Each structure stands twice: as C-alpha cells, then as structure tokens.
C-alpha cells in the first residue's frame, strides 16, 4: 500500500488512535485494498459519488476520534496516581499523572543508575532484587527513573564489550520482581539506554537491540529517544523529560563512551520542556534525566548542545549517571548563562559553581529569570549500591543519595527545606530573596520527608552555629506530622523564624534532623549547611572530579589531538632544519661549554636526527597515524563487516545508506588515540633522543680516556702498550659504571613497551583482531623503532 494514496488525515488517525480503533481503521484500509485487487468493477464502484460519500463519513469519524479525550486511571496503593492521557497529540505532550493523596505540597521520585547486571557478577542482580523492591515499597515514589547501563555487556576479563541476551533476560525478570514487591504500578518505571546497553548494536530495532525487547520502556512501547511525564498536583506541574543520546549505530567499547545528541533530539527535548509554557495558572518545575553527563556529551551537527536547551528552559536539574563513584562523591555542576560567556567555558569549568562575570541581580518586576540549572550525577548500583530520592517541595528541588552497601534501611530521613547551600541553591533564589519579591510561604517552616518501616514517635530538628569554631547547637525544635486522610508519605514540619538565620556566610548554619521510631531506633540525617538568603557555599572539585566533570571532552579532543601532532612534528622537524641550515653545531661539547636549557634540548634532538633510520621511522609513523586507518576491527555484536578506525572516527558503511560512508565514534575514539600519543609515541620519541644523546656522552668520555691524541714525544711510544692495557681496564669500568643513564633509559623503554603491549592486547580482544593482519603498523612500529635506536646506540661506532 503506497503512502501517497491516502490523505494526511489517515496518518493523524493511525498515529493517535487507541488500540481498538486502530483495528477498525486497519480493517477499513484492508477492505479497500482487497476491493482494489478483486476487480476493476469494484474500483469503479468506489469512484461513485455514493461510495465516496460513505468513505468521507468514515474518514471524518476516524479523524474526529483522534480529538476526543480519553482517560485511563491507574490507582496506586496508598493514594496512588491517576494517569490522564491528554487530548493533545502525543507529539507535543507526554503522559500526565495526577498525583493524589497528601502531602499536596511535595512530590518525590527515585533514581537508580548504572546497574550493570552481568552474567559474571550475579550478586548485582541478587542485591537489587533483595533491596530495591522493599525500599521502593517504603518510599512509595511517584516515578522510578533508571538512567542507563542496565546491563554490563562485558566479558569476564572486561576486554570484550558486546550484547549478552542472558543479561537482558535477567534484567527483565528482576524488574518484574521489583515491581511486584514494591506494590508500584510498573508503568511509572522509566528506563533509558546507557552506552553499555548499546555496545555492538548496529541498528535500533535490530536483532541485537535487546533494550527494545526487554526494557520497561520497550515493553510499554516507549520507542522514541525522548519521553516525558508530568506529575500534576493541585497547584504545580512537575515535568520530567527523559532523553536517550546513545549512538544510533552502537559501536563496541571502548570507543563507545559519549552521548551523541542530534539536532532532531534537541528539538524534541525543547518541545517536551515547553509543552506547558503557554498554559497559565500552575507553576511549573522542569527536570530532565539521561545517562551521560554534559562533560561526556558531544555537540550536534549544528554545534548545539544539551546545555543550550536546558539553559533555555532553566530546568531545575539534570539527573544523570555514567561516571560511577570511583572519581569522587561531588560529581555535581552548576550551569549558568552569561552574556559575557568566556570562550574557555566551552572547554572547561574550573569550579563546581559557575560564576557570572557580573552581578546578575535585577530587581525589576518584569526582569527575565536567570537561566541556570544543576547537573547531578549519581553513584552507581554496580559497586556502590546507590539509590537517589529527588523531592520537589513547593518548587524547591533537593535530593538524597542513599548507600545500600551495608544493607537495607529501616528509616530514611530527607530534609526538603531549607536546601543544602553546597549543591542545591540557585542564583534565582538569592535574587528573589534579595529583592524581597514575594518571599514565599514555603520559607516559614523546616520540612523533611520520613520513610520508615516502623511508626515514628519523635522527629527533632537541630540547627548548629559554626561561627565559634566548633558546632554549637542554637535551636532544637520538635517537628509535627502533616496529616491527611489519604497519604503517599509522611512529611514533618516545624515553624521557625527564618529571618534570624540571615547571614552573609552560606555555610555558617547547619541543619540536622533526628528521627526515632517505635522500636527506639535513632536515625540522623547528614549535617548540611543552609542559607535562607540563597547564598551558595563553594565546594572545590578534586583533580579527578574536575577531570570528569569540569572538562568538556567533546570540545577538547581535537585541540588536544592537533596540539600533540604539532608537538611531535616540532620535535622531529625543527632540529632537522637546524642541522641542515645552521652553522652552529649543537653537541655535548657545546652544552658543556655553554650550559643552558635551549642548548640541552637542541643537543638531544639533533643527536636523534643523526640516527637517520629512526628519525625517518618516527616521521613516517606520525604521518601514518594522522592520515591512515589505525586498525580494522569488528565493531558489532554479530560479527559482520569490519570497520576502519582512524584518528577522525570509525569509517563504516552506515545501514540504509548505499552510497555514503560516515565517520562515527568521534570523540569516543579519544580513549584509544590520546593515550597512544601521550603514553607511547611522545615518550618513545623523547627516549630515542635521550639514547642518541647518551651515546654522544659516552663517545666523549671514551675519547677523553683513550690514547688517541697527538703526542710528538717519541719516549711515549714505548709505553703505549701499557697505556692501552690501562685504558682497556678503565673502559671496561666505564662501561659497567658510567653508562647507568643508558640502563635507566632502557628501563623506560621496557615500561613503554609494556604499556603498548597492554593497549594492543585490549584492542585485539575488544575488536577481535589479529595484530599482524588488522593493525600491523600500530602494533609493531613503536617496538621496532625502540629496538632500532637501542641497537644503533649500543656503541660509539
């Protein structure tokens, strides 16, 4: 059936009809097709005015049915949630869940990430099934978000990375069990692809795309890369937009590390975040969630980024995973728009809090809001057994990370106001408070959520003043439960005079809440600083945290790559030109007579130029790395056609494209390219130059100790034999003692060789290659060049 034979109204009908009406629609289309094939007489009958009139009526009814509102109710335990399928087209508006039951002022959801279920580590799924189901039953969230890396997709030695269907079957079974144990409706679970879930998947929807078959999103038909759900309470809408930015053509690891948002994806995210903007009445809180941090997200074809979209809509937070906890606990980042945005911020951000270049406080009533958002990367389930609760309390967004490594929790305490001044405050709150624009009712109480398996008997809030040097408790107050007939959870509040805690220091006052249950068990929340006037406490990243969160690697790859190439070309070519055109001779003698850094560098590099075979070998190898394929590897799970990896990306025949070959996997290939440059090639060039220079030193010492000097005294001829014996003794001693520099350099050569060998071994297993057939130049060039320079410098001849 050709698409151009039917009016556009049919497409609208087919896209938006519920399942029963789709069957009627398909029956109608099928009957028309059968009539077409039966006889020309039937066709002529269809062309009659009566038949056309009947067809028009049917089409009008079908099109009308797409605009009729339909609703489906899903009642949860303890108040539950009612889902309203909007009458607007799904293209512009996602699912809407009406959150019923108290407390009305707050909603909370749960985030999990980086589960990495593996056939080699069954304890991950076992602990997940044992802990998460009961924890969700206790917390009773309105949504459960699982932000990627559902399965591991790695071999036992961690070197081969491709899909394993057994892991996906295990994931499906575990999630069924968790949903059953938690008592939550399975439809409120939203899972996303991570890069591990995309290893070696040649095409979405293909036989190796197990995510589409076994994930919760796949089972509910959420096929798009963007899915949104709105939690609606009496006075506020909370929009959650999930995004899948994994590669459309999934490579095997390790060159599958980055998110790759497209212009189409960014446009869809923009549409979903703005779906309620035109409607007045209720305040809107916007939160997005995905797998990749922005530091590991590439730019789109038009050089736009997720950051641009999030700033446009001033989302409250972007929730993500991917990095785990091995890089640090403070993997958070505050983004803020700035008219004088420094170009360096495109490449890196030095501090967790991005500071504007000028004072952004604008107290005009119609002043535009500050464009900003928080990025909160969470820990992993894989090793850390981490879970996160995110709460929105009257527009104030906060989170609590829970560590289940020690087992299940009996009680969880989550303060929701005041906010932690280190990781949660925004410039907008500071501006609102500083301008005294409607300081909201929400400031008048301290509030917290309490989740417990046992009844609670006491909740006490304590505030400490750190100005004296050590924390001094200055306030202790009992918190009371806000009770409703139908409750989704327990929120406690205590009145306070918030103005008494105004202070120019954002971390002077600290809050802690103690909860005691009926069994007498005491649970304390973590001490956290707060600032009622909206000032942010500054937290510095460690160097590892800055490395993974502060650096925009997609933007840095090519500047670093070409800087390394130009450095190596300079090391090789500049000394060669000096040797060819300069009259001054740089040697060990020159350095001894005219000590200086430039003379030292020139002497070392010029000595390398004099070893012509090695010099030309390094130059040719560098040209090869820049312009030729490095390796020919198997990039998909199924063992199909191989791809060619270059410094610009993988060159593959893209599916559904008969003529075009595209580079994919950039900047992901940096995990292969940059370590090879900085830990193998550049050290090899420098060591080769040092070995050549060491030979020059040895030659000068040898000549200074030998008898090869002009001597006109004939009386010395009779003693030449004795001097020769003495010299031979001293030469042997020099060979053993004085050439210690060479021995150190040989040890460095062994370290470089070992690093290169481990890299080759990892690539061989990752892409199923034979070093001699699929990457001979990459694997053999450096060992051969190092062996050559070692051989050439073994003696002075």
Tab-separated table of C-alpha atoms in Angstrom, residues 433-745:
chain	number	residue	atom	x	y	z
A	433	UNK	CA	15.182	36.821	48.455
A	434	UNK	CA	17.460	39.838	47.936
A	435	UNK	CA	14.775	41.757	46.038
A	436	UNK	CA	12.057	40.771	48.544
A	437	UNK	CA	9.823	39.670	45.693
A	438	UNK	CA	7.138	37.540	47.282
A	439	UNK	CA	9.288	35.579	49.732
A	440	UNK	CA	7.074	32.518	49.686
A	441	UNK	CA	5.122	30.816	52.385
A	442	UNK	CA	7.483	27.863	51.992
A	443	UNK	CA	10.184	29.704	53.979
A	444	UNK	CA	8.176	29.660	57.202
A	445	UNK	CA	8.778	26.031	58.187
A	446	UNK	CA	11.577	23.480	58.314
A	447	UNK	CA	10.377	20.391	56.483
A	448	UNK	CA	11.502	16.821	55.919
A	449	UNK	CA	10.203	13.579	54.478
A	450	UNK	CA	10.448	10.464	56.633
A	451	UNK	CA	10.211	6.950	55.195
A	452	UNK	CA	10.167	4.109	57.697
A	453	UNK	CA	9.082	0.502	58.108
A	454	UNK	CA	8.037	1.275	61.691
A	455	UNK	CA	5.830	4.004	63.190
A	456	UNK	CA	7.671	7.187	64.121
A	457	UNK	CA	7.465	8.544	67.657
A	458	UNK	CA	9.713	11.612	67.500
A	459	UNK	CA	11.208	13.949	64.891
A	460	UNK	CA	13.518	16.724	66.107
A	461	UNK	CA	15.302	19.413	64.060
A	462	UNK	CA	18.542	20.927	65.354
A	463	UNK	CA	20.442	23.909	63.986
A	464	UNK	CA	24.135	24.450	64.725
A	465	UNK	CA	26.184	27.634	64.512
A	466	UNK	CA	29.766	27.061	63.345
A	467	UNK	CA	30.993	30.608	63.865
A	468	UNK	CA	32.555	29.894	67.292
A	469	UNK	CA	34.825	27.354	65.600
A	470	UNK	CA	33.077	24.176	66.654
A	471	UNK	CA	29.371	23.478	66.014
A	472	UNK	CA	27.194	24.955	68.739
A	473	UNK	CA	23.528	23.946	68.858
A	474	UNK	CA	21.433	27.128	68.898
A	475	UNK	CA	17.992	25.723	68.094
A	476	UNK	CA	16.148	22.486	68.816
A	477	UNK	CA	12.514	22.055	67.871
A	478	UNK	CA	10.067	19.198	67.576
A	479	UNK	CA	8.614	18.610	64.135
A	480	UNK	CA	4.984	17.577	63.701
A	481	UNK	CA	3.475	15.368	61.066
A	482	UNK	CA	1.220	16.936	58.458
A	483	UNK	CA	-1.711	14.503	58.406
A	484	UNK	CA	-4.190	13.809	55.628
A	485	UNK	CA	-6.822	11.136	55.140
A	486	UNK	CA	-5.005	9.699	52.111
A	487	UNK	CA	-1.256	9.967	52.337
A	488	UNK	CA	1.506	8.937	49.927
A	489	UNK	CA	4.134	9.524	52.588
A	490	UNK	CA	4.939	11.355	55.789
A	491	UNK	CA	6.168	14.930	55.847
A	492	UNK	CA	7.098	16.684	59.097
A	493	UNK	CA	7.342	20.431	59.657
A	494	UNK	CA	8.408	22.871	62.359
A	495	UNK	CA	7.843	26.625	62.416
A	496	UNK	CA	10.898	28.856	62.707
A	497	UNK	CA	11.943	32.482	62.355
A	498	UNK	CA	13.903	32.159	59.151
A	499	UNK	CA	14.956	35.830	59.230
A	500	UNK	CA	17.019	35.117	62.347
A	501	UNK	CA	19.275	32.958	60.189
A	502	UNK	CA	20.110	35.518	57.519
A	503	UNK	CA	23.869	35.686	57.228
A	504	UNK	CA	26.444	36.649	54.579
A	505	UNK	CA	28.170	33.308	55.126
A	506	UNK	CA	26.457	30.462	53.210
A	507	UNK	CA	27.813	27.752	55.497
A	508	UNK	CA	27.570	29.265	58.966
A	509	UNK	CA	24.370	27.442	59.977
A	510	UNK	CA	23.972	23.672	59.691
A	511	UNK	CA	20.830	21.540	59.948
A	512	UNK	CA	20.401	18.006	61.247
A	513	UNK	CA	17.203	16.053	61.859
A	514	UNK	CA	16.851	13.089	64.226
A	515	UNK	CA	14.059	10.529	63.836
A	516	UNK	CA	13.185	7.913	66.485
A	517	UNK	CA	10.822	5.047	65.676
A	518	UNK	CA	8.632	2.937	67.923
A	519	UNK	CA	11.454	0.411	68.359
A	520	UNK	CA	13.681	3.143	69.823
A	521	UNK	CA	15.989	3.221	66.789
A	522	UNK	CA	17.508	6.644	66.119
A	523	UNK	CA	18.264	7.828	62.579
A	524	UNK	CA	20.160	11.040	61.889
A	525	UNK	CA	20.236	12.983	58.655
A	526	UNK	CA	23.620	14.197	57.461
A	527	UNK	CA	24.666	17.608	58.691
A	528	UNK	CA	24.147	20.102	55.871
A	529	UNK	CA	24.775	23.858	55.625
A	530	UNK	CA	21.944	26.141	54.577
A	531	UNK	CA	21.460	29.770	53.627
A	532	UNK	CA	17.965	31.235	53.755
A	533	UNK	CA	19.101	34.214	51.696
A	534	UNK	CA	20.163	31.926	48.847
A	535	UNK	CA	23.961	32.166	49.001
A	536	UNK	CA	25.887	29.155	47.705
A	537	UNK	CA	28.711	27.567	49.661
A	538	UNK	CA	31.714	26.972	47.448
A	539	UNK	CA	32.959	23.417	47.061
A	540	UNK	CA	36.152	22.675	45.172
A	541	UNK	CA	36.489	19.618	42.990
A	542	UNK	CA	39.350	17.203	43.470
A	543	UNK	CA	41.523	16.838	40.387
A	544	UNK	CA	39.699	13.607	39.452
A	545	UNK	CA	36.304	15.266	39.820
A	546	UNK	CA	37.447	18.193	37.699
A	547	UNK	CA	38.850	15.772	35.127
A	548	UNK	CA	35.479	14.076	34.535
A	549	UNK	CA	33.008	16.898	35.294
A	550	UNK	CA	34.822	20.144	34.574
A	551	UNK	CA	36.339	19.255	31.205
A	552	UNK	CA	34.163	19.315	28.091
A	553	UNK	CA	35.910	16.420	26.364
A	554	UNK	CA	33.964	16.596	23.116
A	555	UNK	CA	35.267	20.121	22.590
A	556	UNK	CA	38.766	19.340	23.874
A	557	UNK	CA	39.536	16.264	21.771
A	558	UNK	CA	40.615	17.909	18.524
A	559	UNK	CA	42.577	20.776	20.152
A	560	UNK	CA	44.468	18.203	22.244
A	561	UNK	CA	44.918	15.900	19.236
A	562	UNK	CA	46.373	18.565	16.953
A	563	UNK	CA	48.475	20.019	19.759
A	564	UNK	CA	50.062	16.590	20.218
A	565	UNK	CA	50.627	16.226	16.471
A	566	UNK	CA	52.250	19.667	16.183
A	567	UNK	CA	54.396	18.950	19.229
A	568	UNK	CA	55.725	15.743	17.706
A	569	UNK	CA	56.297	17.404	14.320
A	570	UNK	CA	58.178	20.210	16.068
A	571	UNK	CA	60.356	17.711	17.939
A	572	UNK	CA	61.232	15.980	14.681
A	573	UNK	CA	61.372	18.765	12.067
A	574	UNK	CA	62.791	21.842	13.818
A	575	UNK	CA	66.060	20.121	14.819
A	576	UNK	CA	66.347	18.723	11.296
A	577	UNK	CA	66.118	22.202	9.790
A	578	UNK	CA	68.661	23.474	12.325
A	579	UNK	CA	71.012	20.659	11.393
A	580	UNK	CA	70.622	21.402	7.682
A	581	UNK	CA	70.807	25.201	7.680
A	582	UNK	CA	72.514	26.338	10.878
A	583	UNK	CA	76.286	26.789	11.004
A	584	UNK	CA	76.372	26.296	14.733
A	585	UNK	CA	76.948	22.738	15.835
A	586	UNK	CA	74.992	21.608	18.890
A	587	UNK	CA	76.665	18.725	20.684
A	588	UNK	CA	77.650	17.519	24.119
A	589	UNK	CA	80.788	19.659	23.908
A	590	UNK	CA	78.672	22.712	23.108
A	591	UNK	CA	76.399	22.028	26.041
A	592	UNK	CA	79.375	21.610	28.419
A	593	UNK	CA	80.879	24.928	27.325
A	594	UNK	CA	77.578	26.824	27.085
A	595	UNK	CA	75.179	25.338	29.577
A	596	UNK	CA	71.525	26.204	29.048
A	597	UNK	CA	68.120	24.653	28.511
A	598	UNK	CA	67.995	25.514	24.803
A	599	UNK	CA	71.447	24.077	24.161
A	600	UNK	CA	70.493	20.923	26.054
A	601	UNK	CA	67.263	20.402	24.082
A	602	UNK	CA	68.960	21.193	20.783
A	603	UNK	CA	71.813	18.761	21.521
A	604	UNK	CA	69.444	15.898	22.444
A	605	UNK	CA	67.112	16.344	19.484
A	606	UNK	CA	69.904	16.929	16.967
A	607	UNK	CA	71.536	13.683	18.010
A	608	UNK	CA	68.248	11.911	17.194
A	609	UNK	CA	68.253	13.481	13.731
A	610	UNK	CA	71.687	11.971	13.087
A	611	UNK	CA	70.208	8.471	13.519
A	612	UNK	CA	68.504	8.681	10.132
A	613	UNK	CA	66.683	5.355	10.135
A	614	UNK	CA	64.958	6.054	13.447
A	615	UNK	CA	64.198	9.687	12.637
A	616	UNK	CA	62.550	8.854	9.312
A	617	UNK	CA	60.738	5.954	11.004
A	618	UNK	CA	59.128	8.226	13.592
A	619	UNK	CA	58.192	10.838	10.956
A	620	UNK	CA	56.611	8.219	8.711
A	621	UNK	CA	54.729	6.658	11.631
A	622	UNK	CA	53.348	10.037	12.672
A	623	UNK	CA	52.135	10.745	9.126
A	624	UNK	CA	50.533	7.300	9.083
A	625	UNK	CA	48.671	7.909	12.356
A	626	UNK	CA	47.226	11.187	11.092
A	627	UNK	CA	46.189	10.075	7.616
A	628	UNK	CA	45.667	6.289	7.602
A	629	UNK	CA	43.487	3.729	9.419
A	630	UNK	CA	44.938	2.589	12.715
A	631	UNK	CA	43.147	-0.723	12.845
A	632	UNK	CA	40.478	-2.843	11.154
A	633	UNK	CA	38.114	-4.143	13.822
A	634	UNK	CA	34.831	-5.909	14.443
A	635	UNK	CA	32.594	-3.210	15.867
A	636	UNK	CA	29.248	-5.025	16.117
A	637	UNK	CA	27.978	-7.922	18.194
A	638	UNK	CA	27.010	-10.082	15.241
A	639	UNK	CA	30.472	-10.377	13.642
A	640	UNK	CA	29.531	-8.687	10.373
A	641	UNK	CA	31.621	-6.359	8.256
A	642	UNK	CA	34.652	-4.759	9.857
A	643	UNK	CA	35.227	-1.071	10.292
A	644	UNK	CA	38.313	1.118	9.932
A	645	UNK	CA	39.345	3.241	12.888
A	646	UNK	CA	41.145	6.481	12.118
A	647	UNK	CA	42.022	9.480	14.217
A	648	UNK	CA	38.769	11.076	12.999
A	649	UNK	CA	36.484	8.196	13.975
A	650	UNK	CA	35.307	4.839	12.675
A	651	UNK	CA	34.666	4.556	8.959
A	652	UNK	CA	31.657	2.298	8.441
A	653	UNK	CA	29.048	1.586	5.863
A	654	UNK	CA	26.002	3.110	7.509
A	655	UNK	CA	22.895	0.982	7.423
A	656	UNK	CA	20.201	2.052	4.976
A	657	UNK	CA	22.820	4.060	3.061
A	658	UNK	CA	24.075	2.638	-0.211
A	659	UNK	CA	26.446	5.368	-1.223
A	660	UNK	CA	27.635	7.218	1.845
A	661	UNK	CA	30.304	6.283	4.350
A	662	UNK	CA	30.311	8.276	7.591
A	663	UNK	CA	32.753	8.743	10.429
A	664	UNK	CA	31.165	7.777	13.723
A	665	UNK	CA	32.514	7.421	17.225
A	666	UNK	CA	34.138	10.833	17.498
A	667	UNK	CA	35.227	11.930	20.073
A	668	UNK	CA	34.828	8.422	21.581
A	669	UNK	CA	37.997	7.252	19.814
A	670	UNK	CA	39.988	9.619	22.024
A	671	UNK	CA	40.260	6.803	24.593
A	672	UNK	CA	42.487	4.992	22.079
A	673	UNK	CA	44.154	7.912	20.287
A	674	UNK	CA	45.244	10.206	23.110
A	675	UNK	CA	46.735	7.518	25.406
A	676	UNK	CA	48.720	6.191	22.445
A	677	UNK	CA	50.063	9.671	21.700
A	678	UNK	CA	50.878	10.744	25.251
A	679	UNK	CA	51.945	7.454	26.831
A	680	UNK	CA	53.578	5.685	23.892
A	681	UNK	CA	54.561	7.813	20.873
A	682	UNK	CA	55.782	11.037	22.510
A	683	UNK	CA	57.717	9.175	25.271
A	684	UNK	CA	59.256	6.929	22.594
A	685	UNK	CA	60.499	9.936	20.608
A	686	UNK	CA	61.962	11.543	23.720
A	687	UNK	CA	63.603	8.316	24.899
A	688	UNK	CA	65.051	7.764	21.428
A	689	UNK	CA	66.559	11.252	21.520
A	690	UNK	CA	67.914	10.631	25.015
A	691	UNK	CA	69.532	7.356	23.924
A	692	UNK	CA	71.162	9.120	20.975
A	693	UNK	CA	72.430	11.873	23.288
A	694	UNK	CA	73.693	9.321	25.794
A	695	UNK	CA	75.762	7.739	23.049
A	696	UNK	CA	77.334	11.166	22.418
A	697	UNK	CA	78.216	11.481	26.102
A	698	UNK	CA	79.719	8.018	26.092
A	699	UNK	CA	81.730	8.818	22.966
A	700	UNK	CA	83.218	11.954	24.519
A	701	UNK	CA	84.175	10.056	27.676
A	702	UNK	CA	85.646	7.275	25.612
A	703	UNK	CA	87.775	9.659	23.543
A	704	UNK	CA	88.879	11.551	26.625
A	705	UNK	CA	90.085	8.344	28.239
A	706	UNK	CA	91.706	6.841	25.132
A	707	UNK	CA	95.182	7.412	23.895
A	708	UNK	CA	94.030	8.893	20.569
A	709	UNK	CA	95.714	12.252	20.910
A	710	UNK	CA	98.593	13.879	19.104
A	711	UNK	CA	101.766	13.150	21.011
A	712	UNK	CA	105.153	14.112	19.489
A	713	UNK	CA	107.171	12.771	22.362
A	714	UNK	CA	108.843	9.664	20.990
A	715	UNK	CA	109.565	8.424	24.500
A	716	UNK	CA	105.856	7.722	24.974
A	717	UNK	CA	105.817	5.145	22.148
A	718	UNK	CA	107.485	2.568	24.313
A	719	UNK	CA	104.780	2.986	26.944
A	720	UNK	CA	101.839	2.776	24.514
A	721	UNK	CA	101.293	-0.867	25.213
A	722	UNK	CA	100.973	-0.261	28.941
A	723	UNK	CA	98.677	2.681	28.431
A	724	UNK	CA	96.483	0.616	26.168
A	725	UNK	CA	96.108	-2.045	28.840
A	726	UNK	CA	95.328	0.626	31.407
A	727	UNK	CA	92.797	2.237	29.064
A	728	UNK	CA	91.096	-1.057	28.395
A	729	UNK	CA	90.697	-1.533	32.137
A	730	UNK	CA	89.270	1.963	32.539
A	731	UNK	CA	86.981	1.481	29.506
A	732	UNK	CA	85.586	-1.695	31.000
A	733	UNK	CA	84.987	0.111	34.273
A	734	UNK	CA	83.268	2.964	32.427
A	735	UNK	CA	81.042	0.531	30.514
A	736	UNK	CA	79.918	-1.009	33.797
A	737	UNK	CA	79.618	2.093	35.965
A	738	UNK	CA	79.340	5.222	33.851
A	739	UNK	CA	76.602	4.061	31.429
A	740	UNK	CA	73.964	3.994	34.142
A	741	UNK	CA	71.998	6.607	32.142
A	742	UNK	CA	71.577	4.088	29.336
A	743	UNK	CA	70.341	1.466	31.767
A	744	UNK	CA	67.703	3.861	33.099
A	745	UNK	CA	66.614	4.684	29.542
